[in-house]
């Protein structure tokens, strides 16, 4: 049950009816009255009885106690294991017409769990138990004890996993199974040898490696060697001939769990699995690895095309700077020529100009300018040189390994033409070859790409055309106009959207709490905007801290800074007391104490199914790993100061137990515990607002995650935070420096998984856009608010084109296109439904 309750929620969920009040007051002891009432209301809300008092939120206890005119401390005397609570449970079951859980109900529940395995397998254990409680609640059956229910859920999910493995394994051919087993057999890699002498070209240590180990290696730098290695791995997976619809209907999280399991286990552990489990895990690993390789190749393709352009521009700029230094006296020479021309305007060039500048000097300047050309032509020439001499060995193999899809037939024809000419040294395409231009070659570059001979034949420069095609391909991949078949991030965008949207239209709109009629939605939005703008317009004349001023011919909103508050009286004494009591407390002690109180390390499970280590040892090593990684001290330094745990043991725990999903679930538990322990007298009622922003952390260039940040001008990594009241981070993400902050903001609001209900989110200008405001309004009406530091750049929009406000009319901008919203309302709801269900990544959708 959630720990944060607003006043309205308390009144709706914990208010006793007249019948419930009479039943509670019929109890003899005050503790039994309060205990009975709390059991009754808890059962109505959760569909089960609480295991102990700690499960009942303190605000609920106080609210019910006030209705019975009792003190909340009366619950301290309630016996949670005596005869009274058994009698109370039976009375509540009879009153609510619930039956006890029987062996027959257990068999029915187990059958339902097996039937619903695919929809439940991707959920957390807490979420699965919640679904089971809801299932029993609908059938008016009291759930069994926690241990019995947990054992039943785990055994049913394990049986469902085995059944799924049998289904997947049965779809594989005998040849595919043999090839999957060959991936586990060690082989000696071939070393390049000289054709004449037979001596190895490189002195390397030859070690037998398996095909699975080579597939586990991730992509490195965009070099010819690493790209060819990735293409080789992709061909190995394609040679397995896995059925195209092998994992149809299987949630992505289930396949990712299998992939992580194979990536974690040693080869001998994989071989020990039963055949059905082993083949299913290997097939899931290979299918996802193939998608990952295609995405990596697409990312490398975009990076290489961008690198060709950026490096060419840098080289041309360097050449221009050298040219400026080389002809430093050109300006003075021009002055002397002009001065001599003015003195003798009717004289001859040989008599007036040559004595000042000299024939040789003027010839050098003319030849230099003609050779250099314009800046754009120099960049294009440099790009052609780089592409034809180096990058053309890398890009064609990548394009040949990928299968592209697009709604533009001309783009596909152009890519086919490039692959067909990948081994050709021809400068121009053959006469009569169909070369698409529209949407590929910009108008300003057509003269550089094609030319017409005297007899009317059109000649197309192949290198120049391929450069234009690659740049258009990069834009198409980034905007999802061009996609890669059987990829994930760069896959077909239509596959990310719900395919059953039309059949479940009413359910989808109800999920977002939106009306089916677009006119009703527009009317609601117009009224909300009109009321807000009228309130602002009416309050501006009487508000001394907010005003509208004219600066540089533009109207801006000016907000006066708040006055500094006086320091609390006892703050110094409180700080002194805290420093005296916990002055030497280390971060590791705080981490350990937090785990002892709430047990968040229990959520960090092994990627494998077998745990032989004692859980206390695992807990200790997990805390050391979290401390070493969280403080950036490293596992080696943590192990160096520890006698009991070695570096290899910590490395083993990190590889098997620490995952992104497990850490986020543990963080959510810590955040919920902080929310629960907050004193409302100090912190106020539960908040529904948070602020989100990115922060760049400096990192060494050798770090594989380090990127160059254009805005901050330096290497490092970028982390995006969602913070509640400057104290608790409810969600964090490691983002690429060039990724969309709008997508990061939406992902954090939707995926934070804490008990906090985010209704308002404050962001800066980098987290705002028209798309961000649109999706936030569709996703349960989340208010996206600008921070006060950017209020001077804020713009207000008219709810109606004819609306004019007295004080706001001079800062209003273009009216909102309600006709455009009406036209694309259904499509917007479809995308918002995909975001809400988690079937699409916000970064992929908003790219």
Coordinates of C-alpha atoms in Angstrom, one line a residue, residues 405-408 411-412 439 472-473 475-484 491 493 847:
X405 CA 13.2 0.1 -45.4
X406 CA 11.5 3.3 -46.3
X407 CA 8.3 4.8 -47.7
X408 CA 10.5 6.6 -50.2
X411 CA 15.9 6.2 -51.4
X412 CA 15.8 2.4 -51.6
X439 CA 15.0 14.0 -51.8
X472 CA 20.4 12.0 -46.7
X473 CA 20.5 8.5 -45.2
X475 CA 19.0 12.3 -41.7
X476 CA 16.4 9.7 -42.6
X477 CA 17.7 7.2 -40.0
X478 CA 17.7 9.9 -37.3
X479 CA 14.1 11.0 -38.2
X480 CA 12.9 7.4 -38.7
X481 CA 11.9 8.1 -42.3
X482 CA 14.4 5.3 -43.2
X483 CA 14.6 2.3 -40.9
X484 CA 16.5 -1.0 -40.7
X491 CA 13.6 -0.4 -36.6
X493 CA 8.5 3.0 -36.4
X847 CA 14.0 11.4 -32.4

